[in-house]
Amino acid sequence: MAGPLTGASATEAVVTGPDISGAELTGGRTGWSTTPSDEEGVEEMVLLDGPLGIVSKAMDERDTSLIMPSGTALAATWDPEIITDVGQLIGQQGAERGVSAILGPNLNLPRSPLTGRGFEMFSEDPFLTGVLGAAWVQGVQSQGVGCCAKHVVANDTETERRRMNSRVDPVTLRETYLRPFETAVRTANPWMLMMAYNRVNGMHCSQHSGLIGVLKDDWKYDGVVVSDWYGVDDTVAAANAGLDLEMPGPAQYLGARLADAVAAGEVPERRLRDAVERVTRLADRTGRRTGASVPVPARLRTRREQRDVLGRAAAASFVLLENRDRVLPLYPSRIRTLAVVGPNAAKPCFQGGTFATVRPEGELVTPLDAIRDAFGPDVEVRYESGAALSDALSLTELGSIAPDGTPGALLEILSPATAGGDEVLYSEVRHASSFVWFGPVPGVGANAPGRARITALLRLEAPARWAVGAGGTGISSVTVDGKRVLEVPAPAPDDVMGVVARADTQQVTLDLPAGEVEVVVEMAFQPGRVQAITAVAAPEQLSAPLTDALALAALADAVIVVVGDEQGSSRESADRTTAALDPACDRLVEAVAAVNTETVVVVNASRAVLLPWADNVKALLMSWFPGQEFGHALAAVLTGSIAPSGRLPVSFPARNEDIPGWGHGLDTELTLDYAASEPMGYRHFETSGRSPRYPFGYGLGYTEFRLVDAVLASSMLGLGDNAAEVEGVAVHVTLRNTGTSPGRDVVQLYGKAPGETWFRLMGFTALDVAAGASAEARIAADPLGFRRWDTAKSAWVVPTGEWELRVARNAADEGILCRITL
Ligand code: BGC
């Protein structure tokens, strides 16, 4: 307590308790912004989802931005410079939209190809993920917009993501799963870090003092540590663990509640001061201090230049896995008829079905259109889909019209049914039939009950069997031509973000007549922080798409088959049960390859997939989710104006059974024991003696390379600041292009400590080499790659003795071995 009054006038403030000023800064204001504080001179800051582009905060199809390559696609470039350029584009788009920080990159590791959000992640390797993630952060932040690297940590399971517990031993946690975040913090310092939903060793990440201690004490991280959305459930635990900001707003656990906890002595004052200081620092960095100037972007690109960057990045991400008889490039002058087959040629997949879904800006050129264009008028290009995938479509994608006759669907917000009547409080015609509102719902406001209704007319040329579906945050129903055909119960409330992100629906199948059919989806909602409604439909396939495609393929000089994922097959809050593609895609490829030997397959999936037919096709190209220049970049690579040079950032298993941890899921306590899948990635193949279908780091081009020589080129060996870094270790490599065209190869350096059984990536470099020429390069070994975590000492140590350094062209390549004694 303060001492007695010493002559101060009664109006002068007397400090009688801890300083709780600025506590409001520790809680969000809205779904996507922080609370301002006049007292601290901090303005509201907008935090918007990435990482594949800037997501509309109103989830509105009219609020668009560029779709960037997914994390896996970026990592397949193995090129920090391209990734920094893409980061700059995102930063520029963020700045143009008044965004203070982007919720990305996702630096989790796809421990298994089954993880539902693997497409956002970079690579199974912690070093590669850290280096490339840091390049992305550098690019974004050079524009004066912050990054929020997410999700700390071991957040690679979407099943029960809010409650599951990742049991990870300290060595694996430090050396593998925390490593990308550490590299990003040390080299690029993202201005925010997001704590994951899951528990780690029994404790929720947002309330995990051990984990937050690693960030703030061990790494000296000076940015804001924020919760994942709705990821806090205890004021004192979160604050004392070191959490600085609770999102989304309005705050439920920090903010005013934190001020109370500090006043009550449950949270030390210095903890609140630390949080306020960090949020204020974010405002300083992003130009949100009252009166401060907005940071000057490092580089602004014109629309044209933006498209160029995206095109370059997309082309650089493609990984050529097979090219038998040099079937690629397919020179237009050498063929007369080309069959393009596969659903993804005409309806490519650009992103996953998460919250972070970007509403695309500008024209999206499909692979089919770009291929037609690139092959020109002298080649007859014909298309058949060959397979129908399972995703139902939005009503507007099906060409619906609103009751007033304009294209789109009518969205109405009505008073709750209990209030009687059908009072329409808000209405507009939209070009979407899936809506999400964080906070206020138009017409009824925030946290209020009501109803949302979508009305659309579909025009059917002939009678057909259709699936029609609905879903949302409340009880929903489908009415077709005035007849109620489906009631869908409200979802369980435990993962509202997952329910909304997945846009889950239930569907009913019914026979519809030819002509105009009215579909009405209505959803009654209770007060809540987020509301959503979705209406979908899909006609049943009556034709025989496979037969039509085979007839086309059999007669063509060559076939390009584009298959892969649909947006709904990579999801937030749900994992996969198999690494396989949709069986219809596999059937299509097998059948086409059987009727035409000149079959080139392009796989549009942003994860490791099973490719059971890879031996039967001439060429095989992984194209991931490469951003919105997909079409043009693909056509350029197929026709040879750009040579593919990407390398796999994840190992491709031959069978599901070869996936690390296959068959091990959550136990009855929702715990996932990482011991069942470690070491994961290429290390799993090395230690288990199994062969991957295609190894990590692998990829072909249009020429051939040979690694001629690799010698140790270490100089000034020395231990770094904390005695756990080894500076100065490098190898000198010579690479020869033995083929007939220029090309680019990625030389990789792997290291193994004395007594260890597996190698780890410790360096890489990309070399552009002219046909027949040789190139030399120095690859520095990652100074942190020599550390090992000593659990007994709770410290990093450098194992001494003889280390093996392997210079290779992929993780399964014997390469050239060098030895060094430390
Ligand atoms: C996701 C985060 C995302 C946040 C805001 C969460 O459900 O896990 O990655 O940034 O929602 O959309």
mmCIF file of C-alpha atoms in Angstrom, residues 550-760:
data_model
loop_
_atom_site.group_PDB
_atom_site.id
_atom_site.type_symbol
_atom_site.label_atom_id
_atom_site.label_comp_id
_atom_site.label_asym_id
_atom_site.label_seq_id
_atom_site.Cartn_x
_atom_site.Cartn_y
_atom_site.Cartn_z
ATOM 1 C CA LEU A 550 -10.623 -42.415 -73.042
ATOM 2 C CA ALA A 551 -12.110 -42.058 -76.490
ATOM 3 C CA LEU A 552 -10.481 -38.645 -76.759
ATOM 4 C CA ALA A 553 -7.149 -39.762 -75.268
ATOM 5 C CA ALA A 554 -6.818 -42.811 -77.506
ATOM 6 C CA LEU A 555 -6.821 -40.708 -80.681
ATOM 7 C CA ALA A 556 -4.548 -37.854 -79.599
ATOM 8 C CA ASP A 557 -0.822 -37.508 -80.304
ATOM 9 C CA ALA A 558 -0.285 -36.845 -76.599
ATOM 10 C CA VAL A 559 -2.392 -36.504 -73.452
ATOM 11 C CA ILE A 560 -1.993 -34.129 -70.545
ATOM 12 C CA VAL A 561 -3.904 -35.387 -67.515
ATOM 13 C CA VAL A 562 -4.413 -32.876 -64.702
ATOM 14 C CA VAL A 563 -5.715 -34.472 -61.516
ATOM 15 C CA GLY A 564 -5.472 -33.640 -57.827
ATOM 16 C CA ASP A 565 -7.269 -32.308 -54.811
ATOM 17 C CA GLU A 566 -10.363 -30.213 -54.429
ATOM 18 C CA GLN A 567 -10.511 -27.247 -52.098
ATOM 19 C CA GLY A 568 -12.605 -29.222 -49.618
ATOM 20 C CA SER A 569 -10.114 -32.046 -49.403
ATOM 21 C CA SER A 570 -7.472 -30.033 -47.481
ATOM 22 C CA ARG A 571 -9.212 -28.753 -44.436
ATOM 23 C CA GLU A 572 -8.808 -27.008 -41.155
ATOM 24 C CA SER A 573 -9.956 -29.150 -38.278
ATOM 25 C CA ALA A 574 -9.947 -32.477 -40.155
ATOM 26 C CA ASP A 575 -7.154 -34.870 -41.129
ATOM 27 C CA ARG A 576 -6.975 -37.333 -43.989
ATOM 28 C CA THR A 577 -7.284 -41.070 -43.685
ATOM 29 C CA THR A 578 -5.103 -41.808 -46.703
ATOM 30 C CA ALA A 579 -2.367 -40.125 -48.710
ATOM 31 C CA ALA A 580 -4.020 -41.354 -51.919
ATOM 32 C CA LEU A 581 -5.719 -39.067 -54.407
ATOM 33 C CA ASP A 582 -9.439 -39.414 -54.995
ATOM 34 C CA PRO A 583 -9.868 -42.950 -56.430
ATOM 35 C CA ALA A 584 -11.544 -41.446 -59.510
ATOM 36 C CA CYS A 585 -8.271 -39.634 -60.309
ATOM 37 C CA ASP A 586 -6.190 -42.791 -59.980
ATOM 38 C CA ARG A 587 -8.641 -44.707 -62.179
ATOM 39 C CA LEU A 588 -8.524 -41.985 -64.792
ATOM 40 C CA VAL A 589 -4.713 -41.896 -64.977
ATOM 41 C CA GLU A 590 -4.427 -45.698 -65.157
ATOM 42 C CA ALA A 591 -7.018 -45.887 -67.911
ATOM 43 C CA VAL A 592 -5.574 -43.043 -69.989
ATOM 44 C CA ALA A 593 -2.050 -44.456 -69.726
ATOM 45 C CA ALA A 594 -3.393 -47.766 -70.990
ATOM 46 C CA VAL A 595 -4.783 -46.206 -74.185
ATOM 47 C CA ASN A 596 -2.054 -43.678 -74.959
ATOM 48 C CA THR A 597 1.647 -44.171 -74.256
ATOM 49 C CA GLU A 598 2.362 -40.444 -74.540
ATOM 50 C CA THR A 599 0.700 -39.590 -71.244
ATOM 51 C CA VAL A 600 1.901 -36.666 -69.141
ATOM 52 C CA VAL A 601 0.358 -36.376 -65.673
ATOM 53 C CA VAL A 602 0.201 -33.164 -63.641
ATOM 54 C CA VAL A 603 -0.771 -33.548 -59.989
ATOM 55 C CA ASN A 604 -2.434 -30.494 -58.447
ATOM 56 C CA ALA A 605 -2.186 -31.449 -54.761
ATOM 57 C CA SER A 606 -0.089 -29.653 -52.160
ATOM 58 C CA ARG A 607 1.087 -32.588 -50.076
ATOM 59 C CA ALA A 608 2.852 -35.914 -50.429
ATOM 60 C CA VAL A 609 0.527 -38.198 -52.416
ATOM 61 C CA LEU A 610 0.520 -41.852 -53.382
ATOM 62 C CA LEU A 611 1.248 -42.287 -57.097
ATOM 63 C CA PRO A 612 0.536 -45.990 -57.724
ATOM 64 C CA TRP A 613 0.582 -45.547 -61.516
ATOM 65 C CA ALA A 614 3.850 -43.581 -61.705
ATOM 66 C CA ASP A 615 5.632 -46.386 -63.582
ATOM 67 C CA ASN A 616 2.978 -46.454 -66.302
ATOM 68 C CA VAL A 617 3.073 -42.836 -67.428
ATOM 69 C CA LYS A 618 5.691 -41.046 -69.501
ATOM 70 C CA ALA A 619 5.966 -37.879 -67.444
ATOM 71 C CA LEU A 620 4.827 -36.848 -63.993
ATOM 72 C CA LEU A 621 4.890 -33.301 -62.658
ATOM 73 C CA MET A 622 3.903 -32.191 -59.145
ATOM 74 C CA SER A 623 2.329 -28.754 -59.345
ATOM 75 C CA TRP A 624 1.083 -28.331 -55.720
ATOM 76 C CA PHE A 625 -1.218 -25.315 -55.116
ATOM 77 C CA PRO A 626 1.027 -22.895 -57.014
ATOM 78 C CA GLY A 627 -0.929 -19.655 -56.767
ATOM 79 C CA GLN A 628 -3.063 -17.912 -59.291
ATOM 80 C CA GLU A 629 -0.551 -17.942 -62.151
ATOM 81 C CA PHE A 630 -0.889 -21.749 -62.216
ATOM 82 C CA GLY A 631 -2.238 -21.947 -65.767
ATOM 83 C CA HIS A 632 0.371 -19.826 -67.512
ATOM 84 C CA ALA A 633 3.284 -21.265 -65.509
ATOM 85 C CA LEU A 634 2.185 -24.818 -66.281
ATOM 86 C CA ALA A 635 1.849 -24.154 -69.997
ATOM 87 C CA ALA A 636 5.315 -22.539 -70.033
ATOM 88 C CA VAL A 637 6.896 -25.574 -68.370
ATOM 89 C CA LEU A 638 5.055 -28.164 -70.479
ATOM 90 C CA THR A 639 6.035 -26.461 -73.719
ATOM 91 C CA GLY A 640 9.641 -25.935 -72.618
ATOM 92 C CA SER A 641 9.919 -22.166 -72.352
ATOM 93 C CA ILE A 642 10.777 -22.691 -68.671
ATOM 94 C CA ALA A 643 12.568 -25.826 -67.402
ATOM 95 C CA PRO A 644 11.227 -27.334 -64.177
ATOM 96 C CA SER A 645 13.691 -27.091 -61.290
ATOM 97 C CA GLY A 646 11.711 -27.690 -58.098
ATOM 98 C CA ARG A 647 12.761 -30.342 -55.573
ATOM 99 C CA LEU A 648 10.481 -32.259 -53.210
ATOM 100 C CA PRO A 649 10.179 -30.581 -49.803
ATOM 101 C CA VAL A 650 8.450 -33.700 -48.451
ATOM 102 C CA SER A 651 9.122 -37.426 -48.945
ATOM 103 C CA PHE A 652 6.599 -39.288 -51.078
ATOM 104 C CA PRO A 653 5.750 -42.702 -49.607
ATOM 105 C CA ALA A 654 5.016 -45.677 -51.853
ATOM 106 C CA ARG A 655 2.203 -46.900 -49.590
ATOM 107 C CA ASN A 656 0.179 -45.583 -46.682
ATOM 108 C CA GLU A 657 1.855 -48.179 -44.454
ATOM 109 C CA ASP A 658 5.191 -46.407 -44.998
ATOM 110 C CA ILE A 659 3.990 -43.107 -43.534
ATOM 111 C CA PRO A 660 5.719 -42.288 -40.234
ATOM 112 C CA GLY A 661 3.355 -43.173 -37.411
ATOM 113 C CA TRP A 662 0.839 -44.911 -39.701
ATOM 114 C CA GLY A 663 -1.788 -46.611 -37.544
ATOM 115 C CA HIS A 664 -1.038 -44.497 -34.454
ATOM 116 C CA GLY A 665 -3.693 -41.950 -33.634
ATOM 117 C CA LEU A 666 -5.034 -40.194 -30.579
ATOM 118 C CA ASP A 667 -5.490 -42.421 -27.532
ATOM 119 C CA THR A 668 -8.556 -42.303 -25.288
ATOM 120 C CA GLU A 669 -7.078 -39.272 -23.517
ATOM 121 C CA LEU A 670 -6.659 -37.578 -26.923
ATOM 122 C CA THR A 671 -2.880 -37.866 -26.609
ATOM 123 C CA LEU A 672 -0.728 -38.422 -29.669
ATOM 124 C CA ASP A 673 2.621 -39.948 -28.836
ATOM 125 C CA TYR A 674 5.219 -38.547 -31.225
ATOM 126 C CA ALA A 675 7.520 -41.464 -30.358
ATOM 127 C CA ALA A 676 5.451 -43.508 -32.839
ATOM 128 C CA SER A 677 6.389 -41.289 -35.773
ATOM 129 C CA GLU A 678 9.915 -40.088 -34.930
ATOM 130 C CA PRO A 679 12.168 -39.552 -36.667
ATOM 131 C CA MET A 680 9.721 -38.434 -39.331
ATOM 132 C CA GLY A 681 10.188 -37.422 -42.947
ATOM 133 C CA TYR A 682 13.225 -38.642 -44.864
ATOM 134 C CA ARG A 683 14.809 -39.701 -41.572
ATOM 135 C CA HIS A 684 11.983 -42.214 -41.147
ATOM 136 C CA PHE A 685 12.853 -43.842 -44.458
ATOM 137 C CA GLU A 686 16.542 -43.886 -43.597
ATOM 138 C CA THR A 687 16.073 -45.527 -40.200
ATOM 139 C CA SER A 688 13.280 -47.934 -41.131
ATOM 140 C CA GLY A 689 15.048 -49.228 -44.224
ATOM 141 C CA ARG A 690 11.919 -48.562 -46.299
ATOM 142 C CA SER A 691 12.223 -46.842 -49.643
ATOM 143 C CA PRO A 692 10.217 -43.744 -50.399
ATOM 144 C CA ARG A 693 8.490 -43.632 -53.792
ATOM 145 C CA TYR A 694 10.321 -40.341 -54.345
ATOM 146 C CA PRO A 695 12.784 -39.041 -51.774
ATOM 147 C CA PHE A 696 12.949 -35.647 -50.116
ATOM 148 C CA GLY A 697 15.051 -33.255 -52.197
ATOM 149 C CA TYR A 698 14.382 -35.137 -55.445
ATOM 150 C CA GLY A 699 13.444 -33.629 -58.782
ATOM 151 C CA LEU A 700 14.391 -33.758 -62.467
ATOM 152 C CA GLY A 701 14.787 -31.069 -65.096
ATOM 153 C CA TYR A 702 15.130 -30.963 -68.864
ATOM 154 C CA THR A 703 18.868 -31.649 -68.622
ATOM 155 C CA GLU A 704 21.081 -33.945 -66.519
ATOM 156 C CA PHE A 705 23.535 -33.258 -63.730
ATOM 157 C CA ARG A 706 26.407 -35.026 -62.073
ATOM 158 C CA LEU A 707 27.957 -34.137 -58.787
ATOM 159 C CA VAL A 708 31.635 -34.243 -59.675
ATOM 160 C CA ASP A 709 33.360 -33.325 -56.467
ATOM 161 C CA ALA A 710 32.827 -32.198 -52.895
ATOM 162 C CA VAL A 711 35.597 -31.320 -50.460
ATOM 163 C CA LEU A 712 35.604 -29.820 -47.036
ATOM 164 C CA ALA A 713 36.295 -26.109 -47.199
ATOM 165 C CA SER A 714 36.128 -25.150 -43.565
ATOM 166 C CA SER A 715 37.877 -22.117 -42.340
ATOM 167 C CA MET A 716 38.221 -20.542 -38.927
ATOM 168 C CA LEU A 717 36.259 -23.225 -37.118
ATOM 169 C CA GLY A 718 34.787 -21.689 -34.037
ATOM 170 C CA LEU A 719 32.069 -22.037 -31.492
ATOM 171 C CA GLY A 720 29.397 -19.355 -31.618
ATOM 172 C CA ASP A 721 28.227 -17.109 -28.801
ATOM 173 C CA ASN A 722 26.456 -19.738 -26.757
ATOM 174 C CA ALA A 723 29.104 -22.403 -27.369
ATOM 175 C CA ALA A 724 26.549 -24.528 -29.212
ATOM 176 C CA GLU A 725 27.006 -23.116 -32.690
ATOM 177 C CA VAL A 726 29.792 -24.176 -34.987
ATOM 178 C CA GLU A 727 30.789 -21.465 -37.397
ATOM 179 C CA GLY A 728 32.883 -21.861 -40.508
ATOM 180 C CA VAL A 729 32.123 -25.413 -41.647
ATOM 181 C CA ALA A 730 31.538 -25.553 -45.393
ATOM 182 C CA VAL A 731 31.956 -27.796 -48.393
ATOM 183 C CA HIS A 732 33.158 -26.834 -51.827
ATOM 184 C CA VAL A 733 31.164 -28.587 -54.557
ATOM 185 C CA THR A 734 31.529 -29.017 -58.296
ATOM 186 C CA LEU A 735 28.454 -29.815 -60.356
ATOM 187 C CA ARG A 736 28.410 -30.647 -64.062
ATOM 188 C CA ASN A 737 25.511 -30.225 -66.449
ATOM 189 C CA THR A 738 25.967 -33.346 -68.579
ATOM 190 C CA GLY A 739 22.916 -32.688 -70.724
ATOM 191 C CA THR A 740 22.157 -30.569 -73.726
ATOM 192 C CA SER A 741 20.211 -27.651 -72.267
ATOM 193 C CA PRO A 742 20.822 -25.183 -69.469
ATOM 194 C CA GLY A 743 19.320 -26.096 -66.114
ATOM 195 C CA ARG A 744 19.236 -25.603 -62.382
ATOM 196 C CA ASP A 745 20.028 -28.151 -59.705
ATOM 197 C CA VAL A 746 19.886 -27.982 -55.927
ATOM 198 C CA VAL A 747 22.922 -29.411 -54.165
ATOM 199 C CA GLN A 748 22.190 -30.483 -50.612
ATOM 200 C CA LEU A 749 24.409 -30.942 -47.574
ATOM 201 C CA TYR A 750 23.404 -33.474 -44.920
ATOM 202 C CA GLY A 751 25.207 -34.038 -41.613
ATOM 203 C CA LYS A 752 25.389 -36.782 -39.017
ATOM 204 C CA ALA A 753 26.916 -36.523 -35.543
ATOM 205 C CA PRO A 754 29.185 -39.269 -34.194
ATOM 206 C CA GLY A 755 27.127 -42.320 -33.238
ATOM 207 C CA GLU A 756 23.912 -41.112 -34.915
ATOM 208 C CA THR A 757 21.913 -43.258 -37.313
ATOM 209 C CA TRP A 758 20.423 -40.610 -39.589
ATOM 210 C CA PHE A 759 21.494 -37.561 -41.509
ATOM 211 C CA ARG A 760 19.870 -34.128 -41.300
#
